[in-house]
Structures are given as structure tokens and as C-alpha cells.
Coordinates of C-alpha atoms and ligand atoms in Angstrom, one line a residue:
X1 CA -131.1 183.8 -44.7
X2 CA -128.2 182.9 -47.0
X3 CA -126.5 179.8 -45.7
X4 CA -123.3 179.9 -44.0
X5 CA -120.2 179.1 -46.4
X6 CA -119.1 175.7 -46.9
X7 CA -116.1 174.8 -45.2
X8 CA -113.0 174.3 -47.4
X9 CA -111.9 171.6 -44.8
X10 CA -115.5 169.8 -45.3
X11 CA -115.3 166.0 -45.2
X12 CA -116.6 165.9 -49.1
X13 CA -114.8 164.7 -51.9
X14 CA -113.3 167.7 -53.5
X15 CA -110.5 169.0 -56.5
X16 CA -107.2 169.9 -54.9
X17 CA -106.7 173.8 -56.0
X18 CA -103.5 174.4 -57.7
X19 CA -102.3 176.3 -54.7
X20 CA -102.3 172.9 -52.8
X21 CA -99.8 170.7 -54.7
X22 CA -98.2 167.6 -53.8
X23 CA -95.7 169.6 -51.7
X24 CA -98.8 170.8 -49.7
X25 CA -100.2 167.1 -49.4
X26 CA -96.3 166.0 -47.9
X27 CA -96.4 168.1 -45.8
X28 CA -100.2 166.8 -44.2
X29 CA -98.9 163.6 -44.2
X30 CA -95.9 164.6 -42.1
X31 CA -98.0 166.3 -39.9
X32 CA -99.8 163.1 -39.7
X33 CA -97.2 161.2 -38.8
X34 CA -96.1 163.3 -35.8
X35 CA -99.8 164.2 -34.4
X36 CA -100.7 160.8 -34.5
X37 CA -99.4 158.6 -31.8
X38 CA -100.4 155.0 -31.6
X39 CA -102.5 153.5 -29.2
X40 CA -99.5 150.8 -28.3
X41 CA -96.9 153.3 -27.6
X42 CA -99.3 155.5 -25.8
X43 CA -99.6 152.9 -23.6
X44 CA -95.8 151.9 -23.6
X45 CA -93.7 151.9 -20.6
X46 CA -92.6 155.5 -21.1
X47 CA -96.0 157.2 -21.1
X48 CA -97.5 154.9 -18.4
X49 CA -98.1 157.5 -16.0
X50 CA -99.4 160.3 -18.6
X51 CA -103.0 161.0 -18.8
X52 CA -104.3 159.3 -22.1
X53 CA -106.7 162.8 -22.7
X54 CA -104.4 164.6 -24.9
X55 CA -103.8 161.4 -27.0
X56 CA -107.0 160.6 -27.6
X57 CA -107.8 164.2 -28.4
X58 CA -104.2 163.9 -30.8
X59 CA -105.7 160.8 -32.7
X60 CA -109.0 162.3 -33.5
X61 CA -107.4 165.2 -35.1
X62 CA -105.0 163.6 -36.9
X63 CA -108.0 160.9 -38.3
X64 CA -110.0 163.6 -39.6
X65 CA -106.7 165.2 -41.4
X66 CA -106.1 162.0 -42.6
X67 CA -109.6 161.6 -44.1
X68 CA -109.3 165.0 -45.6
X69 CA -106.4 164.2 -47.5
X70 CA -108.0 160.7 -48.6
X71 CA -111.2 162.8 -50.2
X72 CA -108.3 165.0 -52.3
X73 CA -108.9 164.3 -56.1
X74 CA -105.5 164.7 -57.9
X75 CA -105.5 164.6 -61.4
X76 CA -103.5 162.2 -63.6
X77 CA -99.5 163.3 -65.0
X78 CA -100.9 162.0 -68.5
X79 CA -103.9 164.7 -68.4
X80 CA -102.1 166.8 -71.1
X81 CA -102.1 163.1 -73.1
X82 CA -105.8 163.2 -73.0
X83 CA -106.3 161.7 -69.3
X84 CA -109.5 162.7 -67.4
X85 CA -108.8 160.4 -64.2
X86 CA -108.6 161.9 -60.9
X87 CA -107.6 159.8 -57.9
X88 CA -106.7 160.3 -54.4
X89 CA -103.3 161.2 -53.8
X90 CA -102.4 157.5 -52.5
X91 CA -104.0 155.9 -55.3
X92 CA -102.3 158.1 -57.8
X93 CA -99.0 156.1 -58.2
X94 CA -100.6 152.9 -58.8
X95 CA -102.9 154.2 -62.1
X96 CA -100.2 155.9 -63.4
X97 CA -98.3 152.7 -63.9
X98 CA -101.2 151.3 -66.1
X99 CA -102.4 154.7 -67.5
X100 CA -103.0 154.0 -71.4
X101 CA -102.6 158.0 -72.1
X102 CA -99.0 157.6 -70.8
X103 CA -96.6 158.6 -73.6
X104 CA -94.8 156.7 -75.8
X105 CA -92.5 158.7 -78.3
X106 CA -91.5 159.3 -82.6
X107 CA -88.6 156.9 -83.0
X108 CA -87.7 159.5 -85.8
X109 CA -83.9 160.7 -84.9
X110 CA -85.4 164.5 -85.5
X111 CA -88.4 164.3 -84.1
X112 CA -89.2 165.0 -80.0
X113 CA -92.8 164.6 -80.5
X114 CA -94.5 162.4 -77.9
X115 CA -97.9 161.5 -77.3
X116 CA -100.8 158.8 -76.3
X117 CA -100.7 155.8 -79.0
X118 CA -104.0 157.0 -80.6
X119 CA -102.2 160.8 -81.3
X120 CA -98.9 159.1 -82.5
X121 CA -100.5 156.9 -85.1
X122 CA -102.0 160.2 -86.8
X123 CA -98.6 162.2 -86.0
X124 CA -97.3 158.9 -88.2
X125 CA -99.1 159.4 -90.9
X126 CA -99.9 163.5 -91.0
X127 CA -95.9 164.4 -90.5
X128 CA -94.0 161.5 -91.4
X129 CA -96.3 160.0 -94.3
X130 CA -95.0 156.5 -93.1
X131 CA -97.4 154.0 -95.0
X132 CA -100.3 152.7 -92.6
X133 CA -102.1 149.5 -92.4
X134 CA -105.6 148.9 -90.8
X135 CA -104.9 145.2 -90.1
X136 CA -107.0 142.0 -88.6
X137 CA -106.1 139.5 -86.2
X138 CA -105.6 136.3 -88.0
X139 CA -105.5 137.9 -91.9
X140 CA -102.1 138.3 -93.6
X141 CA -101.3 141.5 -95.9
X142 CA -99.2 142.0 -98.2
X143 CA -96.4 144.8 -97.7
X144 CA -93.6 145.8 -100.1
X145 CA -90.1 145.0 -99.2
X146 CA -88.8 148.7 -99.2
X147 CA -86.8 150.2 -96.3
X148 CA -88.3 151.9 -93.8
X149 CA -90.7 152.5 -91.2
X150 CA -94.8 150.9 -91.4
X151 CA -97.3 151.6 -89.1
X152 CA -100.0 148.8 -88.8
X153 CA -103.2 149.5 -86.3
X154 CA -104.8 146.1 -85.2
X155 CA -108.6 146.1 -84.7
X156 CA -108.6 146.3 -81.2
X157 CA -106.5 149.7 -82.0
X158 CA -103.2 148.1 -80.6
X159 CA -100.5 150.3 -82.5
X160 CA -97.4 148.6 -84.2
X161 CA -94.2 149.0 -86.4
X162 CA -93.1 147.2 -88.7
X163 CA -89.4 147.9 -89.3
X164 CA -87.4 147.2 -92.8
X165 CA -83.6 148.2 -92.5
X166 CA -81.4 147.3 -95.5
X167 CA -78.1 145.5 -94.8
X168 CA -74.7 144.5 -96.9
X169 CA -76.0 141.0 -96.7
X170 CA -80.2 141.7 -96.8
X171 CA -82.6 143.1 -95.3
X172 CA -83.5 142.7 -91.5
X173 CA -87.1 143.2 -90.5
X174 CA -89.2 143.6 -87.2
X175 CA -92.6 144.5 -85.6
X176 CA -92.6 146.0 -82.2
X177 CA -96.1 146.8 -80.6
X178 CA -96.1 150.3 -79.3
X179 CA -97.6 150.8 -76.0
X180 CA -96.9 153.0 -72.8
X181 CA -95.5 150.6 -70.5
X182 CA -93.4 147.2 -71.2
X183 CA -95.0 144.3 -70.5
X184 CA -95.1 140.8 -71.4
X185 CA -95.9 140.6 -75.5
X186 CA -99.3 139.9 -76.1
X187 CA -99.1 140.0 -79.8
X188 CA -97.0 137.4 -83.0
X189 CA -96.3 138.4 -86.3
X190 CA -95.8 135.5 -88.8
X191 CA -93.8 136.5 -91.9
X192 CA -93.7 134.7 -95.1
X193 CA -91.4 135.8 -98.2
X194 CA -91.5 133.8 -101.3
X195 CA -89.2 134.0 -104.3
X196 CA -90.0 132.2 -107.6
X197 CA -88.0 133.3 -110.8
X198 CA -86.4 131.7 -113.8
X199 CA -87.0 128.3 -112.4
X200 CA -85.3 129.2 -109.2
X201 CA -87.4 128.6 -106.2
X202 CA -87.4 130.1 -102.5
X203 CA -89.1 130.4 -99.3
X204 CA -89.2 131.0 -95.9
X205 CA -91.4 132.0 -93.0
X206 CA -90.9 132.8 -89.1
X207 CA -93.3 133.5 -86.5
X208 CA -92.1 135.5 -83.5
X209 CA -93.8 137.7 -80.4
X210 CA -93.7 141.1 -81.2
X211 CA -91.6 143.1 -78.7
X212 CA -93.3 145.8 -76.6
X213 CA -91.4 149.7 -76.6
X214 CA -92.3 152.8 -75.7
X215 CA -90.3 153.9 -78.4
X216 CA -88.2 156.3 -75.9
X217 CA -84.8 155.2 -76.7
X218 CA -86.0 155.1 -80.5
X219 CA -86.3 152.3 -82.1
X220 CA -84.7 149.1 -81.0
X221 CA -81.3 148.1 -82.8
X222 CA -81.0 144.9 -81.7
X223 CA -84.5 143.2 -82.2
X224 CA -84.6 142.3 -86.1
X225 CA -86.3 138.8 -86.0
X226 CA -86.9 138.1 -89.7
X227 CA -84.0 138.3 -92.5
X228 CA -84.5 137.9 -95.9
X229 CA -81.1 137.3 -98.7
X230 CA -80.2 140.2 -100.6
X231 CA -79.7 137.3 -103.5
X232 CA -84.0 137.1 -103.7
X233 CA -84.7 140.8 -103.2
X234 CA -86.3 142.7 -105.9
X235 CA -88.0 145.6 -106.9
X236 CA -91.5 143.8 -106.7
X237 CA -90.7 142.0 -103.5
X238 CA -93.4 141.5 -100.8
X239 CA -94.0 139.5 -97.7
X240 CA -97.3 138.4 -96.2
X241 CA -97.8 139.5 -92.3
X242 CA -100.4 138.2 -90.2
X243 CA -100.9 139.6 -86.9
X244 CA -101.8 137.4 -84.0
X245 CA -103.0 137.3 -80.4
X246 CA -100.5 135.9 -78.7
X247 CA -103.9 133.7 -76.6
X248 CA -103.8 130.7 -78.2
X249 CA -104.0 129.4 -82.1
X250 CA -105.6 131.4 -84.8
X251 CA -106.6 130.0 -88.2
X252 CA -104.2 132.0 -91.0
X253 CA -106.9 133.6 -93.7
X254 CA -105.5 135.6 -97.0
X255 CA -107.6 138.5 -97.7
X256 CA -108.0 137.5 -101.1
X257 CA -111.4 139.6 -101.6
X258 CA -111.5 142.7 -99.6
X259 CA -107.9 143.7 -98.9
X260 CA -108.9 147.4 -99.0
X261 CA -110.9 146.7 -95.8
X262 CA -107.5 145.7 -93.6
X263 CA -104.8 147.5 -95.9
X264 CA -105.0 151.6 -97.3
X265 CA -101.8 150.9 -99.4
X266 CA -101.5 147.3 -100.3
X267 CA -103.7 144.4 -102.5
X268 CA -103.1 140.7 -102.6
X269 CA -100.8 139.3 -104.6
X270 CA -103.0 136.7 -105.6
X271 CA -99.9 134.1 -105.9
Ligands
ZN1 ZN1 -104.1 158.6 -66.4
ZN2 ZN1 -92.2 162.5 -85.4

């Protein structure tokens, strides 16, 4: 004998069908609210007399509705971003606030093309052809000083920008680090520029946090941390940038043998 259906109501863990959406699950937890009455007010002044039956019978129902809805798997906002989580409806809210598939967004004026950090570095480099850096925590690279946008990847596979924007006076430069939800910085950048020509002598270096952005108001106007004089600016220009953890102190190195491990696009100096 073939066995009896299973019961769509069954008390197993299951995959809300599309027909049951999160208006469907509002409305069970409405219907939750009124079946159920608590014990305390059941036994208030107002229902002293009543017989207790039909609470009792009220609550049981409305336990087992509530333990249906609990068993619900919902599937995450950020599953066209690459997200396989499902979670019970209540527990939805709180991944999606720390969901790394959340988007973050092109800062490029024309562009509307969001996506997970992983999909936006490639979008960087297969549509934009923005320069990219493979960099290391604690080794500096070189990077010319040219206008424009940079994308470094750390090896942890944190995402950054490093931004050059030319000025009357110089140019103004910052690295934001590119993640789905602002938090606290996590990450420095330490920039050194030096300038040594026809006896004339300069340089100067700043270490700052990176600030984090989901890039969805473009990028940030009024972040430039580092600026160099337009008076020591030259066609061979460079700075050194060394990415850091923002735990504790990490020993500067110069990748002075195997920059093409950290950098696609730059080499040494050597100065
Ligand atoms: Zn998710
Ligand atoms: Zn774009």
C-alpha cells in the first residue's frame, strides 16, 4: 500500500513555496497574536468565571502554528548576489545585516552595475580596465601618480580603491575599502611620495584608516587623506602604499624581489 501523503502543515523543516511569501507569513503571525491568549490574562479578573477549556485548546493551536512558521526556510534578499542561506523568517533580518553577498555598487557616474565585492572587482577590471593590484598586508607597491581610479585586492580578498583626483593646487588621494555594510575600518594605508631632482629634495608620508563605503552614493568627495604639491609632480611620479591591518603593528617590507607576485601593473622603483 502506497503511503498516505505527507502533510504540507507537517512539523518538518521545509522551503516556503513561492505562493507563500512574506505577506502569507504576516499574516500567520497575526493570526498568532489573536488565537493566542496568555495564560496571565486568561486568568485576569475579566475572564475569572470563564471555563479555561477553550484557552487551553486556543494555545495549543496557536503553538503548533507558531512552530510551523519557525520550521519556514526563507531564502536570503542577496540570493541573486550569489547567496545560498536560508533562514527562518525571524532570523532573516539579523543575517541580512551581516550578509557578505549584500551589494555594494560601480562608483562610475554611468554605470548602475551592482554586485557582491568578488563580481565587482572583475566588473572593474573586464568593463572599466581600471588598473588592479594583488597586494599583501604589510608590503608596499609602487603605483603611478596618474588620475584616476585603482583597484587593489588584499590577500584575505578585502576589495579597495585607491582614488587619484587632480586639483589646481595637486593632487588629492584616498583608499576606501569596499564592503557591503559600514563598519568600523579595519584596514590603514601608509603613503610615501618622494621627490629628488636637480638637487632639490622632498618627502612626505601619512598613514590613515581606510574608510569603509558601499560605494552607493559613488565615491566619497570629501575623504581625500593624502595630498601631494602640484610643484613635485611629474610624469614618472609614484608613491609607495602599504596596506595594513588595522590589529596592531606590522613591520613595513619593500617588495624589492618579487613585485609581480603582489602587483599585475607595477615594479619597484628600486630608489
Ligand atoms: Zn545572505
Ligand atoms: Zn561599472
Amino acid at each position: 500500500m502506497a503511503p498516505p501523503p505527507a502533510s504540507p502543515w507537517s512539523l518538518r523543516s521545509w522551503t516556503a513555496p513561492s505562493a507563500l511569501g512574506p505577506y502569507s507569513l504576516r499574516f500567520f503571525s497575526v493570526l498568532w497574536d489573536i488565537s493566542y491568549v496568555h495564560p496571565a490574562v486568561a486568568s485576569s479578573k475579566n475572564l475569572r468565571n470563564a471555563t479555561t477549556a477553550p484557552v487551553k485548546a486556543s494555545t495549543t493551536a496557536a503553538m503548533g502554528l507558531k512552530k510551523i512558521i519557525e520550521s519556514i526556510q526563507v531564502p536570503c534578499s542577496n540570493t541573486k548576489y550569489g547567496c545560498s542561506m536560508k533562514t527562518s523568517y525571524y532570523e532573516r533580518a539579523g543575517h541580512e545585516t551581516k550578509c557578505r553577498y549584500a551589494p555594494c555598487f560601480c562608483p562610475d557616474s554611468g554605470c548602475s552595475f551592482s554586485a557582491s565585492t568578488g563580481l565587482l572587482q572583475e566588473h572593474f577590471s573586464t568593463e572599466h580596465h581600471w588598473p588592479f593590484t594583488k597586494c599583501k598586508y604589510g608590503w608596499c607597491f609602487y603605483a603611478d601618480v596618474k588620475e584616476g581610479v585603482h583597484v587593489i585586492s588584499s590577500e584575505d580578498e578585502q576589495l579597495f580603491l585607491r582614488i587619484i583626483a587632480s586639483e589646481p593646487f595637486g593632487c588629492v588621494i584616498s583608499v576606501f575599502c569596499v564592503q557591503p555594510h559600514d563598519t568600523e575600518p579595519k584596514s590603514r594605508c601608509a603613503v610615501t611620495f618622494s621627490f629628488w631632482k636637480n638637487n632639490s629634495y622632498h618627502s612626505q608620508s601619512s598613514e590613515f584608516q581606510a574608510p569603509s563605503t558601499t560605494l552607493s552614493d559613488s565615491i566619497p568627495r570629501d575623504r581625500f587623506l593624502f595630498i601631494l604639491p602640484r610643484f613635485y609632480i611629474d610624469e614618472d611620479s609614484r608613491i609607495c602604499v602599504t596596506m595594513k591591518k588595522d590589529s596592531g603593528f606590522q613591520h613595513e617590507k619593500t617588495d624589492t624581489l618579487g613585485a609581480d607576485c603582489y602587483s599585475s601593473l607595477f615594479s619597484p622603483k628600486g630608489k
